[in-house]
PDB file of C-alpha atoms in Angstrom:
ATOM      1  CA  UNK A   1       0.000   0.000   0.000  1.00 46.00           C
ATOM      2  CA  UNK A   2       1.057   3.587  -0.498  1.00 57.00           C
ATOM      3  CA  UNK A   3       2.351   5.394   2.531  1.00 53.00           C
ATOM      4  CA  UNK A   4       0.275   8.564   2.556  1.00 57.00           C
ATOM      5  CA  UNK A   5       1.001   9.408   6.174  1.00 48.00           C
ATOM      6  CA  UNK A   6      -2.498  10.172   7.456  1.00 45.00           C
ATOM      7  CA  UNK A   7      -5.276   8.543   9.416  1.00 40.00           C
ATOM      8  CA  UNK A   8      -8.554   7.130   8.135  1.00 41.00           C
ATOM      9  CA  UNK A   9     -10.365   7.641  11.444  1.00 40.00           C
ATOM     10  CA  UNK A  10     -13.129  10.086  10.635  1.00 40.00           C
ATOM     11  CA  UNK A  11     -16.856  10.145  11.274  1.00 39.00           C
ATOM     12  CA  UNK A  12     -18.863  10.532   8.088  1.00 39.00           C
ATOM     13  CA  UNK A  13     -22.394  11.807   7.776  1.00 42.00           C
ATOM     14  CA  UNK A  14     -25.103   9.701   6.161  1.00 41.00           C
ATOM     15  CA  UNK A  15     -26.793  11.103   3.060  1.00 42.00           C
ATOM     16  CA  UNK A  16     -30.194   9.713   2.068  1.00 44.00           C
ATOM     17  CA  UNK A  17     -30.762   8.411  -1.435  1.00 46.00           C
ATOM     18  CA  UNK A  18     -32.476  10.694  -3.897  1.00 45.00           C
ATOM     19  CA  UNK A  19     -33.432  10.545  -7.545  1.00 43.00           C
ATOM     20  CA  UNK A  20     -30.846  12.719  -9.230  1.00 42.00           C
ATOM     21  CA  UNK A  21     -31.564  11.476 -12.749  1.00 45.00           C
ATOM     22  CA  UNK A  22     -33.849  14.320 -13.816  1.00 53.00           C
ATOM     23  CA  UNK A  23     -34.191  16.498 -10.728  1.00 70.00           C
ATOM     24  CA  UNK A  24     -30.617  17.750 -10.428  1.00 90.00           C
ATOM     25  CA  UNK A  25     -28.347  19.192 -13.102  1.00 94.00           C
ATOM     26  CA  UNK A  26     -24.589  18.692 -12.779  1.00 97.00           C
ATOM     27  CA  UNK A  27     -23.442  21.466 -15.085  1.00 95.00           C
ATOM     28  CA  UNK A  28     -20.380  22.877 -13.304  1.00 97.00           C
ATOM     29  CA  UNK A  29     -17.913  21.001 -15.511  1.00 97.00           C
ATOM     30  CA  UNK A  30     -17.857  23.985 -17.883  1.00 96.00           C
ATOM     31  CA  UNK A  31     -16.401  26.090 -15.045  1.00 97.00           C
ATOM     32  CA  UNK A  32     -13.659  23.627 -14.092  1.00 97.00           C
ATOM     33  CA  UNK A  33     -10.165  24.513 -15.298  1.00 96.00           C
ATOM     34  CA  UNK A  34      -9.658  20.993 -16.650  1.00 97.00           C
ATOM     35  CA  UNK A  35      -6.088  21.560 -17.836  1.00 96.00           C
ATOM     36  CA  UNK A  36      -5.076  22.211 -14.226  1.00 97.00           C
ATOM     37  CA  UNK A  37      -6.986  19.367 -12.568  1.00 98.00           C
ATOM     38  CA  UNK A  38      -4.604  16.925 -10.855  1.00 98.00           C
ATOM     39  CA  UNK A  39      -5.343  13.482  -9.425  1.00 98.00           C
ATOM     40  CA  UNK A  40      -2.962  11.879  -6.951  1.00 98.00           C
ATOM     41  CA  UNK A  41      -2.465   8.093  -6.951  1.00 98.00           C
ATOM     42  CA  UNK A  42      -4.046   7.625 -10.379  1.00 98.00           C
ATOM     43  CA  UNK A  43      -2.744   4.539 -12.212  1.00 98.00           C
ATOM     44  CA  UNK A  44      -2.598   6.374 -15.564  1.00 98.00           C
ATOM     45  CA  UNK A  45      -1.449   9.977 -15.708  1.00 97.00           C
ATOM     46  CA  UNK A  46      -4.198  12.352 -16.736  1.00 97.00           C
ATOM     47  CA  UNK A  47      -7.033   9.843 -16.307  1.00 98.00           C
ATOM     48  CA  UNK A  48      -8.538  11.627 -13.299  1.00 98.00           C
ATOM     49  CA  UNK A  49      -9.564  14.764 -15.165  1.00 97.00           C
ATOM     50  CA  UNK A  50     -11.538  12.652 -17.672  1.00 98.00           C
ATOM     51  CA  UNK A  51     -14.191  11.724 -15.087  1.00 98.00           C
ATOM     52  CA  UNK A  52     -15.417  15.334 -15.093  1.00 98.00           C
ATOM     53  CA  UNK A  53     -17.738  14.866 -18.057  1.00 97.00           C
ATOM     54  CA  UNK A  54     -20.865  16.652 -19.194  1.00 96.00           C
ATOM     55  CA  UNK A  55     -23.910  15.133 -17.525  1.00 96.00           C
ATOM     56  CA  UNK A  56     -25.195  13.621 -20.767  1.00 96.00           C
ATOM     57  CA  UNK A  57     -22.024  11.474 -21.019  1.00 96.00           C
ATOM     58  CA  UNK A  58     -21.973  10.205 -17.449  1.00 96.00           C
ATOM     59  CA  UNK A  59     -22.898   6.663 -18.560  1.00 95.00           C
ATOM     60  CA  UNK A  60     -19.799   6.493 -20.778  1.00 95.00           C
ATOM     61  CA  UNK A  61     -17.609   3.673 -19.426  1.00 96.00           C
ATOM     62  CA  UNK A  62     -14.707   4.139 -21.828  1.00 97.00           C
ATOM     63  CA  UNK A  63     -13.060   6.831 -19.700  1.00 97.00           C
ATOM     64  CA  UNK A  64     -12.397   6.353 -16.001  1.00 98.00           C
ATOM     65  CA  UNK A  65      -9.731   6.695 -13.339  1.00 98.00           C
ATOM     66  CA  UNK A  66      -8.372   3.836 -11.242  1.00 98.00           C
ATOM     67  CA  UNK A  67      -6.179   4.194  -8.190  1.00 98.00           C
ATOM     68  CA  UNK A  68      -2.655   2.877  -8.312  1.00 97.00           C
ATOM     69  CA  UNK A  69      -1.141   1.303  -5.209  1.00 91.00           C
ATOM     70  CA  UNK A  70      -4.094   1.434  -2.804  1.00 97.00           C
ATOM     71  CA  UNK A  71      -7.736   2.544  -2.649  1.00 97.00           C
ATOM     72  CA  UNK A  72      -7.181   6.293  -2.231  1.00 98.00           C
ATOM     73  CA  UNK A  73      -7.609   9.011  -4.841  1.00 98.00           C
ATOM     74  CA  UNK A  74      -7.197  12.749  -4.352  1.00 98.00           C
ATOM     75  CA  UNK A  75      -8.712  15.141  -6.895  1.00 98.00           C
ATOM     76  CA  UNK A  76      -7.568  18.784  -6.945  1.00 98.00           C
ATOM     77  CA  UNK A  77     -10.162  20.780  -8.889  1.00 98.00           C
ATOM     78  CA  UNK A  78      -9.559  24.467  -9.718  1.00 97.00           C
ATOM     79  CA  UNK A  79     -12.384  26.576 -11.139  1.00 96.00           C
ATOM     80  CA  UNK A  80     -12.171  29.437 -13.611  1.00 95.00           C
ATOM     81  CA  UNK A  81     -13.734  31.791 -11.058  1.00 95.00           C
ATOM     82  CA  UNK A  82     -15.613  31.835  -7.774  1.00 96.00           C
ATOM     83  CA  UNK A  83     -18.428  29.283  -7.642  1.00 97.00           C
ATOM     84  CA  UNK A  84     -21.103  27.994  -5.304  1.00 97.00           C
ATOM     85  CA  UNK A  85     -21.194  24.187  -5.165  1.00 98.00           C
ATOM     86  CA  UNK A  86     -24.478  22.803  -3.875  1.00 98.00           C
ATOM     87  CA  UNK A  87     -24.136  19.074  -4.549  1.00 98.00           C
ATOM     88  CA  UNK A  88     -22.343  16.258  -6.311  1.00 98.00           C
ATOM     89  CA  UNK A  89     -22.790  12.833  -7.883  1.00 98.00           C
ATOM     90  CA  UNK A  90     -20.260  10.006  -8.173  1.00 98.00           C
ATOM     91  CA  UNK A  91     -20.452   6.922 -10.394  1.00 98.00           C
ATOM     92  CA  UNK A  92     -18.347   3.828  -9.792  1.00 98.00           C
ATOM     93  CA  UNK A  93     -18.563   0.118 -10.582  1.00 96.00           C
ATOM     94  CA  UNK A  94     -20.988  -2.414  -9.137  1.00 95.00           C
ATOM     95  CA  UNK A  95     -18.215  -4.087  -7.136  1.00 97.00           C
ATOM     96  CA  UNK A  96     -15.988  -3.214  -4.195  1.00 98.00           C
ATOM     97  CA  UNK A  97     -13.974  -0.693  -6.216  1.00 98.00           C
ATOM     98  CA  UNK A  98     -16.787   1.894  -5.910  1.00 98.00           C
ATOM     99  CA  UNK A  99     -15.862   4.818  -3.591  1.00 98.00           C
ATOM    100  CA  UNK A 100     -17.416   4.469  -0.121  1.00 98.00           C
ATOM    101  CA  UNK A 101     -16.238   7.602   1.690  1.00 98.00           C
ATOM    102  CA  UNK A 102     -15.121  11.024   0.494  1.00 98.00           C
ATOM    103  CA  UNK A 103     -13.707  14.040   2.314  1.00 98.00           C
ATOM    104  CA  UNK A 104     -14.061  17.532   0.822  1.00 98.00           C
ATOM    105  CA  UNK A 105     -11.735  20.504   1.266  1.00 98.00           C
ATOM    106  CA  UNK A 106     -12.329  23.999  -0.076  1.00 98.00           C
ATOM    107  CA  UNK A 107      -9.762  26.513  -1.361  1.00 97.00           C
ATOM    108  CA  UNK A 108      -6.661  24.429  -0.581  1.00 96.00           C
ATOM    109  CA  UNK A 109      -4.705  24.364  -3.812  1.00 94.00           C
ATOM    110  CA  UNK A 110      -2.269  21.558  -4.644  1.00 93.00           C
ATOM    111  CA  UNK A 111      -3.246  19.359  -1.713  1.00 98.00           C
ATOM    112  CA  UNK A 112      -1.178  16.236  -1.088  1.00 98.00           C
ATOM    113  CA  UNK A 113      -2.158  13.177   0.927  1.00 97.00           C
ATOM    114  CA  UNK A 114      -0.174  14.441   3.905  1.00 97.00           C
ATOM    115  CA  UNK A 115      -2.356  17.557   3.956  1.00 97.00           C
ATOM    116  CA  UNK A 116      -5.552  15.517   4.372  1.00 97.00           C
ATOM    117  CA  UNK A 117      -5.000  14.949   8.077  1.00 96.00           C
ATOM    118  CA  UNK A 118      -6.679  18.301   8.736  1.00 97.00           C
ATOM    119  CA  UNK A 119     -10.400  18.539   9.425  1.00 97.00           C
ATOM    120  CA  UNK A 120     -12.428  18.284   6.225  1.00 98.00           C
ATOM    121  CA  UNK A 121     -15.056  20.852   5.335  1.00 98.00           C
ATOM    122  CA  UNK A 122     -17.466  17.962   4.747  1.00 98.00           C
ATOM    123  CA  UNK A 123     -17.337  14.159   4.891  1.00 98.00           C
ATOM    124  CA  UNK A 124     -19.822  11.922   3.114  1.00 98.00           C
ATOM    125  CA  UNK A 125     -20.664   8.216   3.210  1.00 98.00           C
ATOM    126  CA  UNK A 126     -21.421   7.136  -0.354  1.00 98.00           C
ATOM    127  CA  UNK A 127     -23.769   4.482  -1.692  1.00 97.00           C
ATOM    128  CA  UNK A 128     -22.813   2.147  -4.511  1.00 97.00           C
ATOM    129  CA  UNK A 129     -24.299   4.103  -7.385  1.00 96.00           C
ATOM    130  CA  UNK A 130     -23.348   2.792 -10.858  1.00 96.00           C
ATOM    131  CA  UNK A 131     -26.058   4.922 -12.527  1.00 95.00           C
ATOM    132  CA  UNK A 132     -25.513   8.217 -10.749  1.00 95.00           C
ATOM    133  CA  UNK A 133     -28.980   8.410  -9.195  1.00 95.00           C
ATOM    134  CA  UNK A 134     -27.875   9.548  -5.730  1.00 97.00           C
ATOM    135  CA  UNK A 135     -27.427  13.259  -5.083  1.00 97.00           C
ATOM    136  CA  UNK A 136     -25.206  14.380  -2.218  1.00 98.00           C
ATOM    137  CA  UNK A 137     -25.974  17.945  -1.069  1.00 98.00           C
ATOM    138  CA  UNK A 138     -23.086  20.073   0.184  1.00 98.00           C
ATOM    139  CA  UNK A 139     -23.138  22.455   3.109  1.00 97.00           C
ATOM    140  CA  UNK A 140     -24.171  25.915   1.935  1.00 95.00           C
ATOM    141  CA  UNK A 141     -22.126  27.566   4.686  1.00 95.00           C
ATOM    142  CA  UNK A 142     -18.954  25.840   3.506  1.00 97.00           C
ATOM    143  CA  UNK A 143     -19.140  25.845  -0.288  1.00 98.00           C
ATOM    144  CA  UNK A 144     -21.026  29.078  -1.043  1.00 96.00           C
ATOM    145  CA  UNK A 145     -18.061  30.982  -2.485  1.00 95.00           C
ATOM    146  CA  UNK A 146     -15.000  28.940  -3.440  1.00 97.00           C
ATOM    147  CA  UNK A 147     -12.428  28.820  -6.226  1.00 96.00           C
ATOM    148  CA  UNK A 148     -10.912  25.366  -5.591  1.00 97.00           C
ATOM    149  CA  UNK A 149     -12.265  22.007  -4.423  1.00 98.00           C
ATOM    150  CA  UNK A 150     -10.329  18.928  -3.309  1.00 98.00           C
ATOM    151  CA  UNK A 151     -12.050  15.535  -3.116  1.00 98.00           C
ATOM    152  CA  UNK A 152     -10.333  12.719  -1.231  1.00 98.00           C
ATOM    153  CA  UNK A 153     -11.670   9.203  -1.771  1.00 98.00           C
ATOM    154  CA  UNK A 154     -10.647   7.781   1.591  1.00 98.00           C
ATOM    155  CA  UNK A 155     -12.326   4.371   1.358  1.00 98.00           C
ATOM    156  CA  UNK A 156     -14.072   2.035  -1.079  1.00 98.00           C
ATOM    157  CA  UNK A 157     -16.265  -1.047  -0.630  1.00 98.00           C
ATOM    158  CA  UNK A 158     -13.439  -3.525  -0.172  1.00 97.00           C
ATOM    159  CA  UNK A 159     -11.243  -3.785  -3.271  1.00 97.00           C
ATOM    160  CA  UNK A 160      -7.535  -2.935  -3.287  1.00 97.00           C
ATOM    161  CA  UNK A 161      -8.079  -0.274  -5.958  1.00 98.00           C
ATOM    162  CA  UNK A 162     -10.804   2.327  -6.480  1.00 98.00           C
ATOM    163  CA  UNK A 163     -12.453   3.050  -9.829  1.00 98.00           C
ATOM    164  CA  UNK A 164     -14.427   6.198 -10.697  1.00 98.00           C
ATOM    165  CA  UNK A 165     -16.279   6.807 -13.963  1.00 98.00           C
ATOM    166  CA  UNK A 166     -17.907  10.145 -13.272  1.00 98.00           C
ATOM    167  CA  UNK A 167     -17.941  13.050 -10.832  1.00 98.00           C
ATOM    168  CA  UNK A 168     -20.667  15.621 -11.386  1.00 98.00           C
ATOM    169  CA  UNK A 169     -20.903  18.943  -9.576  1.00 98.00           C
ATOM    170  CA  UNK A 170     -23.977  21.156  -9.378  1.00 97.00           C
ATOM    171  CA  UNK A 171     -24.065  24.795  -8.386  1.00 97.00           C
ATOM    172  CA  UNK A 172     -23.618  28.288  -9.783  1.00 95.00           C
ATOM    173  CA  UNK A 173     -20.831  30.358 -11.285  1.00 94.00           C
ATOM    174  CA  UNK A 174     -20.520  33.651  -9.394  1.00 90.00           C
ATOM    175  CA  UNK A 175     -17.413  35.523 -10.501  1.00 67.00           C
ATOM    176  CA  UNK A 176     -18.778  37.115 -13.691  1.00 55.00           C
ATOM    177  CA  UNK A 177     -21.757  38.669 -11.927  1.00 41.00           C
ATOM    178  CA  UNK A 178     -19.594  40.094  -9.164  1.00 50.00           C
ATOM    179  CA  UNK A 179     -17.187  41.534 -11.712  1.00 54.00           C
ATOM    180  CA  UNK A 180     -20.015  43.426 -13.399  1.00 49.00           C
ATOM    181  CA  UNK A 181     -21.149  44.791 -10.050  1.00 51.00           C
ATOM    182  CA  UNK A 182     -17.618  45.980  -9.263  1.00 55.00           C
ATOM    183  CA  UNK A 183     -17.342  47.776 -12.613  1.00 55.00           C
ATOM    184  CA  UNK A 184     -20.735  49.443 -12.156  1.00 53.00           C
ATOM    185  CA  UNK A 185     -19.770  50.551  -8.657  1.00 56.00           C
ATOM    186  CA  UNK A 186     -16.526  52.041  -9.907  1.00 56.00           C
ATOM    187  CA  UNK A 187     -18.292  53.976 -12.651  1.00 56.00           C
ATOM    188  CA  UNK A 188     -20.915  55.309 -10.242  1.00 55.00           C
ATOM    189  CA  UNK A 189     -18.096  56.719  -8.089  1.00 59.00           C
ATOM    190  CA  UNK A 190     -16.102  58.195 -10.967  1.00 55.00           C
ATOM    191  CA  UNK A 191     -14.053  61.223 -10.049  1.00 55.00           C
ATOM    192  CA  UNK A 192     -14.740  64.572 -11.723  1.00 52.00           C
ATOM    193  CA  UNK A 193     -11.143  64.707 -12.939  1.00 51.00           C
ATOM    194  CA  UNK A 194     -11.719  61.438 -14.844  1.00 53.00           C
ATOM    195  CA  UNK A 195     -14.305  63.228 -17.008  1.00 52.00           C
ATOM    196  CA  UNK A 196     -12.851  66.732 -16.977  1.00 49.00           C
ATOM    197  CA  UNK A 197     -12.750  67.031 -20.749  1.00 53.00           C
ATOM    198  CA  UNK A 198     -16.429  66.126 -20.957  1.00 54.00           C
ATOM    199  CA  UNK A 199     -17.608  68.955 -18.660  1.00 49.00           C
ATOM    200  CA  UNK A 200     -18.239  72.467 -20.036  1.00 53.00           C
ATOM    201  CA  UNK A 201     -15.878  75.175 -18.731  1.00 53.00           C
ATOM    202  CA  UNK A 202     -18.729  77.124 -17.166  1.00 50.00           C
ATOM    203  CA  UNK A 203     -19.711  74.081 -15.062  1.00 48.00           C
ATOM    204  CA  UNK A 204     -16.093  73.451 -14.116  1.00 45.00           C
ATOM    205  CA  UNK A 205     -15.616  77.061 -12.936  1.00 49.00           C
ATOM    206  CA  UNK A 206     -18.780  76.892 -10.865  1.00 48.00           C
ATOM    207  CA  UNK A 207     -17.608  73.712  -9.164  1.00 49.00           C
ATOM    208  CA  UNK A 208     -14.150  74.960  -8.210  1.00 46.00           C
TER     209      UNK A 208
END
């Protein structure tokens, strides 16, 4: 087994099963900076980023990531701006290689396994879900405004290696809206000197 140097002793919260097939939309893949996604302990370099597919392709079994020397996988997921993540879906196989527990960390770039000994922002017990029908809601207080998400698969259902076909994230992209607000605020507070050439001389003399 790999020596990752951290403990697996952590209490996970139980999430009830839901029907995520049509109710929830996992559309945040378009806001993931896929070129910068890294997956630690993947058996094939670059395979981890391929599980972040558009929702319509989540049943595609040709692309997946499998862990290398033990059951753990660590996904580092940067976004192209600030986002609010409200839930996720994970698809694995129908055997013991399906992820059983995940730990989530926000805004900790380039996490390594040694860093995962800290308290997670959320821990989730997963169900075996080869069709992606279970939705796992995330804590609004923790993931309401983030730019990076790390997902540690800390346990599976008994196999030596873990296999993941799909990770879907649902939520909202926030950065663009906030940028427009900032620009509008700046313009509303524009200094007179910024528009001096646009103001008639008579008005300028009366102001000074």
